[in-house]
Structure formats: C-alpha cells, structure tokens
mmCIF file of N, CA and C in Angstrom:
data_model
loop_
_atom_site.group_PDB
_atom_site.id
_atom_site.type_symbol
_atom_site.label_atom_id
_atom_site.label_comp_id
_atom_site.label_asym_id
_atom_site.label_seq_id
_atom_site.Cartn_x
_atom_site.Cartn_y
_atom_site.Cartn_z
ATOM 1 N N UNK A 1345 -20.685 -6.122 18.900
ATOM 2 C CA UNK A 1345 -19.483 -6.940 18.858
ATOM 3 C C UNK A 1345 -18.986 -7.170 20.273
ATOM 4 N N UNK A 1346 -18.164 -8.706 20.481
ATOM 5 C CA UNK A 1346 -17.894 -9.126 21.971
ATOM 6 C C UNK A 1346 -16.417 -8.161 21.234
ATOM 7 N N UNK A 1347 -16.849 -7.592 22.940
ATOM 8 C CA UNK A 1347 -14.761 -7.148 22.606
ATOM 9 C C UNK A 1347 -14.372 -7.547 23.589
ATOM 10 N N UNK A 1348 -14.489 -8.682 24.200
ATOM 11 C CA UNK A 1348 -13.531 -9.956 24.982
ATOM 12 C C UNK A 1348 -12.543 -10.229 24.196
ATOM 13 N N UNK A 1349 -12.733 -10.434 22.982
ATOM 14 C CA UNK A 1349 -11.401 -11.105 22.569
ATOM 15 C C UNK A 1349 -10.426 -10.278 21.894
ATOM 16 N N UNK A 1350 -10.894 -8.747 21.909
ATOM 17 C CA UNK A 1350 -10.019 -7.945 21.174
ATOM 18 C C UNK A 1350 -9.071 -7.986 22.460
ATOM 19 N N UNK A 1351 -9.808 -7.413 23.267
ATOM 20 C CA UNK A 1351 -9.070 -7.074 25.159
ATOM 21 C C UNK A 1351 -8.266 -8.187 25.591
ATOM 22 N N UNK A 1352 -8.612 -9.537 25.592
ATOM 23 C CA UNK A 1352 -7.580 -10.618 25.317
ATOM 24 C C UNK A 1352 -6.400 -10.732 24.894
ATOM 25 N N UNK A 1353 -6.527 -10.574 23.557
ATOM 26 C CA UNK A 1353 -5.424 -10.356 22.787
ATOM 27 C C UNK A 1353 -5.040 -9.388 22.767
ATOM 28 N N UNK A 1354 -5.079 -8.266 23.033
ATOM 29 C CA UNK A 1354 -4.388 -7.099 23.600
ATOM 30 C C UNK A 1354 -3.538 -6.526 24.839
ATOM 31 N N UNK A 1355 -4.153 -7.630 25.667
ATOM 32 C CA UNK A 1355 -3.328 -7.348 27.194
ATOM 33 C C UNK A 1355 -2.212 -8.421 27.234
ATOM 34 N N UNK A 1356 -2.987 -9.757 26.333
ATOM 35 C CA UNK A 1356 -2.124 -10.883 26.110
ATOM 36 C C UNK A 1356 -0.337 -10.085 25.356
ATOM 37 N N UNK A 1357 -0.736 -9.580 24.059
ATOM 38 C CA UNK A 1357 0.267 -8.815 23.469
ATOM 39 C C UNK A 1357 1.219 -8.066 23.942
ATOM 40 N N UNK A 1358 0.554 -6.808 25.074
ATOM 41 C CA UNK A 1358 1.091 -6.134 25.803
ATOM 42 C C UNK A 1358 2.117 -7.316 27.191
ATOM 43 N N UNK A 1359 1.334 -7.847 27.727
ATOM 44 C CA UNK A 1359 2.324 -8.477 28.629
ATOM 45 C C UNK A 1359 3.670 -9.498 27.698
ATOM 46 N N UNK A 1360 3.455 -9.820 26.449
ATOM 47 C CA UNK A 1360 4.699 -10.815 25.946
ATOM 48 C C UNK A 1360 5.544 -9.460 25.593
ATOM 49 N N UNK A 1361 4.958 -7.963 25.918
ATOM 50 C CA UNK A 1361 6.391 -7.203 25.479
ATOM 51 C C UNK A 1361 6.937 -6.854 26.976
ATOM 52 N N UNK A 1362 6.180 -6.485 28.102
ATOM 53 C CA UNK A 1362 5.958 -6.032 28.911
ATOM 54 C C UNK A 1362 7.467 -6.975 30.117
ATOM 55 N N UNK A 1363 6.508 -8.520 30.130
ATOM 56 C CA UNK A 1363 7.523 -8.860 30.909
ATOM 57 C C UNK A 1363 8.569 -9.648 30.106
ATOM 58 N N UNK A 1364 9.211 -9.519 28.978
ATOM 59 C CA UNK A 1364 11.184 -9.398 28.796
ATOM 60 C C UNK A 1364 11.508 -8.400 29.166
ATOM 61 N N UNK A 1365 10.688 -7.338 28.670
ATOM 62 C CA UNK A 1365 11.044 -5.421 29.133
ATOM 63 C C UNK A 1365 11.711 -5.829 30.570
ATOM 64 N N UNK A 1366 10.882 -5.752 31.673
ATOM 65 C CA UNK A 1366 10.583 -5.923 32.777
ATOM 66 C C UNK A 1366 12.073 -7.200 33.278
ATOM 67 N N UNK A 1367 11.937 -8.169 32.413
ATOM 68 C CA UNK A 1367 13.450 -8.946 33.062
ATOM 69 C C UNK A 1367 14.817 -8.010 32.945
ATOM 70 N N UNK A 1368 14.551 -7.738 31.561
ATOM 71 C CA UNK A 1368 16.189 -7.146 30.706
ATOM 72 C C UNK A 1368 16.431 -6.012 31.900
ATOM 73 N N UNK A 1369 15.054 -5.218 32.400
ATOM 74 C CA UNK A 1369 15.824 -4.457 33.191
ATOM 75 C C UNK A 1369 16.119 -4.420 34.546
ATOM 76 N N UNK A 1370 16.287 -5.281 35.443
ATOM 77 C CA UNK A 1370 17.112 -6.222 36.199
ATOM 78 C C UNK A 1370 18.373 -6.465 35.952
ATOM 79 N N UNK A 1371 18.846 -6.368 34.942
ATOM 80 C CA UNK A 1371 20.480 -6.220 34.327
ATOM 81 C C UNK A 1371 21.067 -4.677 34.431
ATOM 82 N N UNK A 1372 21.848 -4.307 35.042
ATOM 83 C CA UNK A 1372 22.300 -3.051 35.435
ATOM 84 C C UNK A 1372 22.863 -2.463 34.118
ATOM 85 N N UNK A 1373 23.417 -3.469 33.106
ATOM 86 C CA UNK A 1373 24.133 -2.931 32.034
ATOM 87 C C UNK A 1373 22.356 -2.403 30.944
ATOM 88 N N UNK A 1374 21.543 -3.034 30.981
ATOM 89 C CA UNK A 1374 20.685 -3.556 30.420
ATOM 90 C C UNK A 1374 19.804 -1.618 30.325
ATOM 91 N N UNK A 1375 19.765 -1.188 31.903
ATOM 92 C CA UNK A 1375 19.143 -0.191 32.399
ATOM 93 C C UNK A 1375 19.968 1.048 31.456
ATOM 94 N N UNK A 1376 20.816 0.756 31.286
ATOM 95 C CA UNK A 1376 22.091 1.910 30.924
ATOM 96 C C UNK A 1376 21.350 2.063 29.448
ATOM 97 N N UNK A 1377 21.201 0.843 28.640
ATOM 98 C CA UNK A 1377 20.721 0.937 27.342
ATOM 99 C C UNK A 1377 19.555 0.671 27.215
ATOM 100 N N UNK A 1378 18.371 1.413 27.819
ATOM 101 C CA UNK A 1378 16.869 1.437 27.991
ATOM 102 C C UNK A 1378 16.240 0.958 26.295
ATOM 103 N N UNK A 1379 17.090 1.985 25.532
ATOM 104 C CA UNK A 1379 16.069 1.472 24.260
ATOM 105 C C UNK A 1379 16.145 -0.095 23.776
ATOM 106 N N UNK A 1380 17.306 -0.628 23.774
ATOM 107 C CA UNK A 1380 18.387 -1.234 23.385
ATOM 108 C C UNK A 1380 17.685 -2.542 23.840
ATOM 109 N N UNK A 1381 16.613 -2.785 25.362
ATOM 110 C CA UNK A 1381 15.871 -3.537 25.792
ATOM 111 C C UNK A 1381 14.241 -3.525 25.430
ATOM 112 N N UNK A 1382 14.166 -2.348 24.750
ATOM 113 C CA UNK A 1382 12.949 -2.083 24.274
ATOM 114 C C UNK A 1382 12.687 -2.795 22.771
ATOM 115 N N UNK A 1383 13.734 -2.728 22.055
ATOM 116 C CA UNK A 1383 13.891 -3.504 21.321
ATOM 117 C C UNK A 1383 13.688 -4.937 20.762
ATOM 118 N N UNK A 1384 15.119 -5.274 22.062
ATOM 119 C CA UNK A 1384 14.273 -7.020 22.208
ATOM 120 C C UNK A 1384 13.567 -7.740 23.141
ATOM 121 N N UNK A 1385 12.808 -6.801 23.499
ATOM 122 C CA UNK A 1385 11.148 -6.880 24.290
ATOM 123 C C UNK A 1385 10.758 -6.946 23.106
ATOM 124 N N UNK A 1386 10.708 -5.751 21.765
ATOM 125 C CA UNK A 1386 9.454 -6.300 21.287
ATOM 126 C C UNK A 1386 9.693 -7.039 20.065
ATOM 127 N N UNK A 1387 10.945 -7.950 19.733
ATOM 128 C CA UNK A 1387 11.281 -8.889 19.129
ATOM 129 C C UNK A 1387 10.851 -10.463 19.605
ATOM 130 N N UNK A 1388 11.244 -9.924 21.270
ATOM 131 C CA UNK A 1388 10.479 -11.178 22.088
ATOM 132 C C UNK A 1388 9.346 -11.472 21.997
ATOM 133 N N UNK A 1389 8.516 -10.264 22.230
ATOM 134 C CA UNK A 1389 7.195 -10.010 22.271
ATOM 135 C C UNK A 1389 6.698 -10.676 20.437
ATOM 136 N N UNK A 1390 7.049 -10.200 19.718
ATOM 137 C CA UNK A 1390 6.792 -10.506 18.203
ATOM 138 C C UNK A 1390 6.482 -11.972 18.101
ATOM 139 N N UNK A 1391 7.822 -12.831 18.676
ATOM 140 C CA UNK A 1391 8.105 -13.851 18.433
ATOM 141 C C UNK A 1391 7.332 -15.074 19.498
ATOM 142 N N UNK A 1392 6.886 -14.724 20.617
ATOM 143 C CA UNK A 1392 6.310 -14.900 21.396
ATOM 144 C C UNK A 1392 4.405 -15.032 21.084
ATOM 145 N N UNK A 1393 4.394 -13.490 20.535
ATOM 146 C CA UNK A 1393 2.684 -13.804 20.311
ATOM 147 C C UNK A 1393 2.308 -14.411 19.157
ATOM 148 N N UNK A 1394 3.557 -14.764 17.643
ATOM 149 C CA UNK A 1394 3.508 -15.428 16.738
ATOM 150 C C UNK A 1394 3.157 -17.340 16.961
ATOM 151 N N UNK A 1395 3.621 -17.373 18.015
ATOM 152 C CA UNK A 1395 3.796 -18.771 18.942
ATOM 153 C C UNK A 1395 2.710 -19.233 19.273
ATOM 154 N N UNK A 1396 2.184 -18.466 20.120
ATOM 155 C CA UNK A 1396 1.295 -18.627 21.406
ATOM 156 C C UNK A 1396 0.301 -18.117 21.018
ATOM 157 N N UNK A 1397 0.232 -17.165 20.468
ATOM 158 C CA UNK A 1397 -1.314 -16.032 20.365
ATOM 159 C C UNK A 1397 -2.098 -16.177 19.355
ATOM 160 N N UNK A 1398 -1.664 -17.839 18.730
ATOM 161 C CA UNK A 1398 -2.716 -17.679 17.481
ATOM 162 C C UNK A 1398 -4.166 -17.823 17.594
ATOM 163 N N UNK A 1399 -4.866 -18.752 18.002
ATOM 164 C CA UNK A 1399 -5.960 -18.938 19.089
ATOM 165 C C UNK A 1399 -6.359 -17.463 18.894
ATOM 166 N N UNK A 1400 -6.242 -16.393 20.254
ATOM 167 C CA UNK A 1400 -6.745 -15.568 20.274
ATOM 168 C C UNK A 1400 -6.921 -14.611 18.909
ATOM 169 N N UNK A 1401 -6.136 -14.351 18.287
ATOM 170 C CA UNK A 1401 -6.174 -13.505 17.245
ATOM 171 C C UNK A 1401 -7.138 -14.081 16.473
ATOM 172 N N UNK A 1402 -6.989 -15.910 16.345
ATOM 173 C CA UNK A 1402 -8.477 -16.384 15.060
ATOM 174 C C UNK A 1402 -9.567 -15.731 15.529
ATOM 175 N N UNK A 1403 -9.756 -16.106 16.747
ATOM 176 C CA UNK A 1403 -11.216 -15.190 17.814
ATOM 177 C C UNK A 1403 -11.549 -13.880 17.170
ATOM 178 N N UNK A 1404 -10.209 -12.994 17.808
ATOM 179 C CA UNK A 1404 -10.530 -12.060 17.001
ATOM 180 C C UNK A 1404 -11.156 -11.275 15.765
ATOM 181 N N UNK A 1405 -10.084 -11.913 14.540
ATOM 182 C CA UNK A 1405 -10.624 -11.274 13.485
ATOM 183 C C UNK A 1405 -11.708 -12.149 12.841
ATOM 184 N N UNK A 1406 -12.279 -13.214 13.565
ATOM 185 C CA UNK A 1406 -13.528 -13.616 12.918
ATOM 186 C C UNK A 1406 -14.868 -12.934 13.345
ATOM 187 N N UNK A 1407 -14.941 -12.665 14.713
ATOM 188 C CA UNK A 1407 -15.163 -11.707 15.248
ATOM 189 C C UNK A 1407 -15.769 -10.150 14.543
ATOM 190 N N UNK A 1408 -14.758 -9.987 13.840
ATOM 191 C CA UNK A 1408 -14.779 -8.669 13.485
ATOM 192 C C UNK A 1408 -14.938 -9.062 11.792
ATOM 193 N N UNK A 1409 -14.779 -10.023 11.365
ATOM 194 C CA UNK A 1409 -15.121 -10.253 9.829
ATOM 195 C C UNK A 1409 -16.596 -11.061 10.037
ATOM 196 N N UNK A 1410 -17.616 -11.500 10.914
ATOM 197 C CA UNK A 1410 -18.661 -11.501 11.035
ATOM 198 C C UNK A 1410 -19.429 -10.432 11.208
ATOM 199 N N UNK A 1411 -18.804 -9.536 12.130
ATOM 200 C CA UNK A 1411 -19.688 -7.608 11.972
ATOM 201 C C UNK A 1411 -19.485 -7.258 10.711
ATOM 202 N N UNK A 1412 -18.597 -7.337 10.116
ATOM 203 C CA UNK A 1412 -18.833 -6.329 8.889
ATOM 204 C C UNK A 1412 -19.161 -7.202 7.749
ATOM 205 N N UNK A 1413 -19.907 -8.540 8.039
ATOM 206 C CA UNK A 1413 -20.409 -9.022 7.015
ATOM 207 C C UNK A 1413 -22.081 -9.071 7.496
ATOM 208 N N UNK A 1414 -22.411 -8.519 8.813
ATOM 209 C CA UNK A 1414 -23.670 -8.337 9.007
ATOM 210 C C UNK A 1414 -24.124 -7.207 8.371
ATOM 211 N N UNK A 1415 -23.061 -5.970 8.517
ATOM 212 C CA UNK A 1415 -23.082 -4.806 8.028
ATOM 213 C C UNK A 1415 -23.326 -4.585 6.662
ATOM 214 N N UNK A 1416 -22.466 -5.097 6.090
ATOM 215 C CA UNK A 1416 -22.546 -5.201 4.710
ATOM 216 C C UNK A 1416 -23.090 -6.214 3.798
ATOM 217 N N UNK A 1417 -24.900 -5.801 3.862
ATOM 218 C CA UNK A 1417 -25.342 -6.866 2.868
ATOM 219 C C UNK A 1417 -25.820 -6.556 1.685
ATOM 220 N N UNK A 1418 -24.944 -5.325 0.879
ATOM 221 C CA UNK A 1418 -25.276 -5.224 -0.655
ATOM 222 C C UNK A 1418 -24.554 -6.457 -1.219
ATOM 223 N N UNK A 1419 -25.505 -7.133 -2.183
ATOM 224 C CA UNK A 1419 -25.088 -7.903 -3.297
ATOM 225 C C UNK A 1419 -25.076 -7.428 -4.684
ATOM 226 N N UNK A 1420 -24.520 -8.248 -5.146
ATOM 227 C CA UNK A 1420 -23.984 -7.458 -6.317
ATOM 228 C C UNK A 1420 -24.771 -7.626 -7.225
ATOM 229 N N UNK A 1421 -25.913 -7.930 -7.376
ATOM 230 C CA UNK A 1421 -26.948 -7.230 -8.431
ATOM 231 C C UNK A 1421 -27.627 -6.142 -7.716
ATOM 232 N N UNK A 1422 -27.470 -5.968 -6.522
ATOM 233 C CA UNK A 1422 -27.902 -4.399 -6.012
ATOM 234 C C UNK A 1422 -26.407 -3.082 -6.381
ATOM 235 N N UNK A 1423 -25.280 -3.870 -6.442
ATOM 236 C CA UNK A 1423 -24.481 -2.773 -6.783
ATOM 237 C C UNK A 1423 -24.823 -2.477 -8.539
ATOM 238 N N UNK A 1424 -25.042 -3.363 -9.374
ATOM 239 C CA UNK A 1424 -25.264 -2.945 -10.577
ATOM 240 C C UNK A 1424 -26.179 -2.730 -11.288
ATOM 241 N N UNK A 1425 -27.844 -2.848 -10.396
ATOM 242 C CA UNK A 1425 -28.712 -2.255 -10.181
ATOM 243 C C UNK A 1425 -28.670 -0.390 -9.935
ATOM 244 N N UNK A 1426 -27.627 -0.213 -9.072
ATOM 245 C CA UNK A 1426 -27.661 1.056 -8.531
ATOM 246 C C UNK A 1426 -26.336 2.092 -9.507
ATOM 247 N N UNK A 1427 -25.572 0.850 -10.129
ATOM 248 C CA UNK A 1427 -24.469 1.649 -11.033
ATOM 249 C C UNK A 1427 -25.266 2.109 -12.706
ATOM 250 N N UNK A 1428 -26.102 1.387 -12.889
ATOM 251 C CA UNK A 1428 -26.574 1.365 -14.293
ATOM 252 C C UNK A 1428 -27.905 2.400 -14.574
ATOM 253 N N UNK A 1429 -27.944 2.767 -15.634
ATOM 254 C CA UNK A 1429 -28.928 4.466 -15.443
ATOM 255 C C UNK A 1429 -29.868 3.955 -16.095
ATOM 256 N N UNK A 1430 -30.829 4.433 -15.573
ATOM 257 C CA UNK A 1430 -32.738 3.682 -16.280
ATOM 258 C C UNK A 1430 -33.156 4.885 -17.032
#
C-alpha cells in the first residue's frame, strides 16, 4: 500500500488544527485559556478539513478499500463450501 496519501491527509489534518491553535495563541487572553483554544482549533480544524480535505481522504480510503479487497478473495460459494459438512 502507497502511504502517500494516508501521510497527506494526516499532516494536512494536523496543520488545519495546528495553525488556529497557533493564531488563538497570540491573544494574551487566549494563552490564559489554553484548553478553551484547543477546542476551537479543533472545531476549526473539523470544519476546515470537511471543506478542503475531501480529495485527499477519497485517495485515501480507496486506497485502503483496494488492499483489502486484494486481500480478501473468498467468494461466497467458497464460504458455503467451507460452512456445509460432507
């Protein structure tokens, strides 16, 4: 499996929480309530990679729903082949 596009969309993810984090705390009041910016970092972040990050994520999980359909090639007269007693 390419894991380009997991790493993509993962650093992509991390930076839409990373830099609001990173503005909000530039606000002196902002610093005082650390969680309080952690928060809507990752509301930003949510709303942000819902936007923007669709692209990468299709990559992704097709990606990863092509491995496990290489993986998995019982068909189902081999599952009821193998469920039924001779």
């Amino acid at each position: 499996m390419r894991a380009r596009s997991a790493v993509v969309f993962g650093v992509l993810r991390l930076l839409a929480f990373l830099v609001p984090f990173g503005l909000m705390m530039l606000f002196p009041v902002m610093r005082e309530y650390y969680w309080l910016s952690a928060i809507f970092a990752a509301l930003i972040g949510l709303s942000l990679s819902m936007l923007f990050l669709r692209q990468p994520l299709a990559e992704m999980t097709s990606e990863i729903a092509s491995r496990r359909a290489r993986r998995e090639r019982v068909t189902d007269e081999d599952a009821e082949d193998a469920a039924t007693p001779e």
